[in-house]
Short mmCIF file of C-alpha atoms in Angstrom, two decimals:
data_model
loop_
_atom_site.label_atom_id
_atom_site.label_comp_id
_atom_site.label_asym_id
_atom_site.label_seq_id
_atom_site.Cartn_x
_atom_site.Cartn_y
_atom_site.Cartn_z
CA UNK A 28 82.26 142.14 52.86
CA UNK A 29 78.95 142.94 51.37
CA UNK A 30 78.63 139.92 49.10
CA UNK A 31 76.50 136.72 49.04
CA UNK A 32 78.58 133.84 47.51
CA UNK A 33 77.10 130.65 46.12
CA UNK A 34 78.51 127.31 44.81
CA UNK A 35 78.68 125.77 42.80
CA UNK A 36 78.12 128.27 39.97
CA UNK A 37 76.45 125.49 37.60
CA UNK A 38 75.31 122.27 38.35
CA UNK A 39 74.36 119.44 36.33
CA UNK A 40 72.29 116.47 38.02
CA UNK A 41 70.35 113.49 36.89
CA UNK A 42 67.08 112.50 38.66
CA UNK A 43 68.40 109.92 40.89
CA UNK A 44 70.92 111.94 42.26
CA UNK A 45 71.52 113.87 45.53
CA UNK A 46 73.27 117.51 45.55
CA UNK A 47 73.42 120.49 47.72
CA UNK A 48 73.69 124.02 47.16
CA UNK A 49 75.77 126.37 49.19
CA UNK A 50 75.61 130.06 50.07
CA UNK A 51 77.36 132.04 52.31
CA UNK A 52 77.32 135.72 53.82
CA UNK A 53 79.55 137.74 56.13
CA UNK A 54 77.53 140.64 56.77
CA UNK A 55 76.01 139.37 60.48
CA UNK A 56 72.63 139.02 58.56
CA UNK A 57 69.87 136.95 60.51
CA UNK A 58 67.41 136.71 57.33
CA UNK A 59 68.34 134.54 54.50
CA UNK A 60 66.05 133.23 51.81
CA UNK A 61 66.16 130.98 48.52
CA UNK A 62 64.62 131.61 45.38
CA UNK A 63 63.90 130.21 42.03
CA UNK A 64 64.16 131.83 38.52
CA UNK A 65 63.02 130.19 35.54
CA UNK A 66 64.16 131.55 32.07
CA UNK A 67 62.92 134.95 31.06
CA UNK A 68 60.87 135.08 34.26
CA UNK A 69 61.20 136.95 37.80
CA UNK A 70 62.63 135.16 40.74
CA UNK A 71 59.84 133.24 42.75
CA UNK A 72 60.38 132.84 46.57
CA UNK A 73 61.13 129.54 47.89
CA UNK A 74 62.27 129.65 51.67
CA UNK A 75 63.04 132.28 54.24
CA UNK A 76 65.42 131.70 57.49
CA UNK A 77 65.06 133.96 60.38
CA UNK A 78 67.52 133.61 62.91
CA UNK A 79 68.41 130.36 61.56
CA UNK A 80 64.90 129.37 61.77
CA UNK A 81 62.56 127.96 58.84
CA UNK A 82 59.97 130.88 58.74
CA UNK A 83 58.34 131.06 54.98
CA UNK A 84 58.20 127.48 53.02
CA UNK A 85 56.18 128.75 49.98
CA UNK A 86 54.77 125.31 49.44
CA UNK A 87 57.88 124.06 48.12
CA UNK A 88 58.15 120.24 46.88
CA UNK A 89 59.85 117.85 49.55
CA UNK A 90 62.59 117.04 46.93
CA UNK A 91 63.84 120.49 47.87
CA UNK A 92 65.50 120.34 51.48
CA UNK A 93 66.58 123.53 52.95
CA UNK A 94 68.97 124.19 55.60
CA UNK A 95 70.58 126.79 57.96
CA UNK A 96 73.15 125.23 59.94
CA UNK A 97 74.53 128.44 61.32
CA UNK A 98 73.75 132.65 60.87
CA UNK A 99 76.05 132.69 57.80
CA UNK A 100 75.36 129.64 55.75
CA UNK A 101 72.36 128.13 54.07
CA UNK A 102 72.06 125.12 52.25
CA UNK A 103 69.56 123.65 49.65
CA UNK A 104 69.58 119.85 49.47
CA UNK A 105 68.41 118.46 46.05
CA UNK A 106 66.91 114.88 45.70
CA UNK A 107 65.12 113.10 42.96
CA UNK A 108 64.60 116.48 41.26
CA UNK A 109 62.86 116.55 37.61
CA UNK A 110 63.76 118.18 34.56
CA UNK A 111 61.46 121.02 35.07
CA UNK A 112 63.22 122.07 38.38
CA UNK A 113 65.96 123.29 35.90
CA UNK A 114 66.30 126.96 37.07
CA UNK A 115 68.82 129.79 38.23
CA UNK A 116 68.47 129.38 42.18
CA UNK A 117 69.35 132.61 44.11
CA UNK A 118 70.08 133.14 47.58
CA UNK A 119 69.95 136.44 49.08
CA UNK A 120 70.35 137.82 52.84
CA UNK A 121 69.44 140.81 54.80
CA UNK A 122 69.65 142.38 58.33
CA UNK A 123 66.23 141.47 59.26
CA UNK A 124 63.15 139.97 57.77
CA UNK A 125 61.35 143.44 57.66
CA UNK A 126 59.66 145.54 55.33
CA UNK A 127 62.51 148.00 55.26
CA UNK A 128 65.68 145.71 55.20
CA UNK A 129 67.45 145.63 51.96
CA UNK A 130 68.14 142.02 50.45
CA UNK A 131 71.45 141.66 49.22
CA UNK A 132 71.57 138.72 46.32
CA UNK A 133 73.97 136.35 45.30
CA UNK A 134 75.02 135.64 41.80
CA UNK A 135 72.95 132.32 41.73
CA UNK A 136 73.49 128.58 41.10
CA UNK A 137 72.61 127.50 37.28
CA UNK A 138 70.99 124.05 38.09
CA UNK A 139 70.02 121.61 34.80
CA UNK A 140 68.25 118.43 35.37
CA UNK A 141 68.40 115.83 33.21
CA UNK B 12 50.34 141.48 48.74
CA UNK B 13 49.51 144.61 46.96
CA UNK B 14 49.95 144.45 43.49
CA UNK B 15 52.10 146.65 41.25
CA UNK B 16 52.02 147.14 37.41
CA UNK B 17 54.70 148.66 35.23
CA UNK B 18 55.02 148.97 31.26
CA UNK B 19 57.04 145.47 30.33
CA UNK B 20 59.77 147.27 28.45
CA UNK B 21 61.22 151.02 27.89
CA UNK B 22 63.95 152.21 25.93
CA UNK B 23 66.08 155.21 26.63
CA UNK B 24 69.32 156.73 24.95
CA UNK B 25 72.50 157.00 26.75
CA UNK B 26 73.37 160.05 28.98
CA UNK B 27 69.25 160.95 29.35
CA UNK B 28 67.30 160.40 32.29
CA UNK B 29 64.72 157.77 32.48
CA UNK B 30 61.73 157.77 34.18
CA UNK B 31 60.32 154.39 35.08
CA UNK B 32 56.79 154.03 36.42
CA UNK B 33 54.84 152.10 38.56
CA UNK B 34 51.14 151.81 39.91
CA UNK B 35 50.28 150.61 42.86
CA UNK B 36 46.76 151.66 43.62
CA UNK B 37 45.88 149.16 46.36
CA UNK B 38 48.59 150.05 48.41
CA UNK B 39 48.13 150.21 51.97
CA UNK B 40 49.35 153.02 54.47
CA UNK B 41 51.90 150.55 55.53
CA UNK B 42 53.46 149.36 52.47
CA UNK B 43 56.93 150.40 51.79
CA UNK B 44 57.92 151.02 47.86
CA UNK B 45 60.84 149.02 47.26
CA UNK B 46 63.04 148.96 43.66
CA UNK B 47 65.27 146.16 42.55
CA UNK B 48 67.17 145.81 39.24
CA UNK B 49 68.45 142.37 37.70
CA UNK B 50 71.39 142.87 35.16
CA UNK B 51 71.79 140.15 32.80
CA UNK B 52 73.04 136.89 34.26
CA UNK B 53 73.38 138.45 37.72
CA UNK B 54 71.05 138.15 40.23
CA UNK B 55 68.71 141.29 41.59
CA UNK B 56 70.33 144.16 43.17
CA UNK B 57 68.64 146.81 45.67
CA UNK B 58 67.90 150.29 44.39
CA UNK B 59 66.00 152.32 46.68
CA UNK B 60 62.74 152.25 48.49
CA UNK B 61 60.70 154.87 50.40
CA UNK B 62 57.59 154.95 52.27
CA UNK B 63 55.77 158.50 51.56
CA UNK B 64 58.35 160.90 50.74
CA UNK B 65 60.73 161.31 47.95
CA UNK B 66 64.03 159.53 48.27
CA UNK B 67 67.38 160.09 46.32
CA UNK B 68 70.95 157.91 46.79
CA UNK B 69 73.83 157.16 44.71
CA UNK B 70 71.95 155.06 42.09
CA UNK B 71 68.54 156.62 41.65
CA UNK B 72 65.80 158.95 43.08
CA UNK B 73 62.19 157.48 43.90
CA UNK B 74 59.33 159.64 43.15
CA UNK B 75 56.03 158.88 45.58
CA UNK B 76 52.55 160.35 44.39
CA UNK B 77 50.75 162.36 47.02
CA UNK B 78 48.04 159.76 47.18
CA UNK B 79 50.84 156.86 46.98
CA UNK B 80 49.29 155.17 44.60
CA UNK B 81 51.86 155.67 41.86
CA UNK B 82 55.88 155.91 41.79
CA UNK B 83 58.60 156.68 39.49
CA UNK B 84 62.30 155.45 39.57
CA UNK B 85 64.25 158.12 38.03
CA UNK B 86 67.61 157.31 36.78
CA UNK B 87 69.39 160.68 36.12
CA UNK B 88 71.77 159.86 33.49
CA UNK B 89 71.20 156.18 31.63
CA UNK B 90 74.38 154.47 31.21
CA UNK B 91 74.82 151.33 29.32
CA UNK B 92 75.32 149.11 32.46
CA UNK B 93 71.67 150.82 33.44
CA UNK B 94 70.23 148.02 30.96
CA UNK B 95 68.27 145.68 33.32
CA UNK B 96 64.91 144.66 34.33
CA UNK B 97 63.67 146.75 36.95
CA UNK B 98 61.21 145.42 39.53
CA UNK B 99 58.75 147.36 41.57
CA UNK B 100 57.75 145.54 44.99
CA UNK B 101 55.55 146.53 47.94
CA UNK B 102 56.42 145.42 51.34
CA UNK B 103 53.95 145.57 54.34
CA UNK B 104 55.93 146.65 57.21
CA UNK B 105 53.19 145.64 59.66
CA UNK B 106 54.47 142.19 59.17
CA UNK B 107 58.04 141.03 60.49
CA UNK B 108 58.29 138.56 57.74
CA UNK B 109 57.91 140.45 54.48
CA UNK B 110 59.94 138.80 51.72
CA UNK B 111 60.22 139.96 48.10
CA UNK B 112 57.28 139.07 45.76
CA UNK B 113 58.62 140.03 42.45
CA UNK B 114 56.32 140.89 39.57
CA UNK B 115 56.76 140.94 35.72
CA UNK B 116 59.10 144.15 36.20
CA UNK B 117 60.31 146.67 33.29
CA UNK B 118 62.84 145.71 30.72
CA UNK B 119 65.10 148.87 30.43
CA UNK B 120 67.08 149.12 27.31
CA UNK B 121 69.37 151.81 26.90
CA UNK B 122 70.66 152.55 23.36
CA UNK B 123 74.50 154.12 22.86
#
């Protein structure tokens, strides 16, 4: 199984809602990532988890809260988002977080904030 | 992170070879050169990576200049499915934590 799955595929939420994005992999990878991609722009790194511990937070606003409950799962909790947070949210995983490790990406969750 | 420079867009005819260039004049000795691509409406996917020597895999070849200041991704026979944005990314092997930092990439169009 060389797949990263993300749910939901699409999400529409209001600015006062609380929602969560989920990401799952069963490749035994110990590094997992969240990226944000705006339309016609490259993906931007948000968070890196290595061995279930947060190792990089790219100065992401606190309305985005990541969680890694176990080595296969990665969540992104959303609260009080703004319309400018509408984007494609991509999850990725790799065996380790080092430079020679290939990252596997999921198809993304397309988020719209009204 | 060391920077890369790629053309904004390129065009190729189907079934012809494609050479996608990348300049990285400030590359350090410990930087790996990675290529990823993103097909329309999909997440990025790994293509190939190398350090100093040329590399081949089932998807593509990577040719690295002797001074490592540039590299070229080679698709041997472009198909319509290869139309995507191609990203050239440097990753420092000295650091235990080296996430992907995407630049603007090259948008490849393939004409039937």
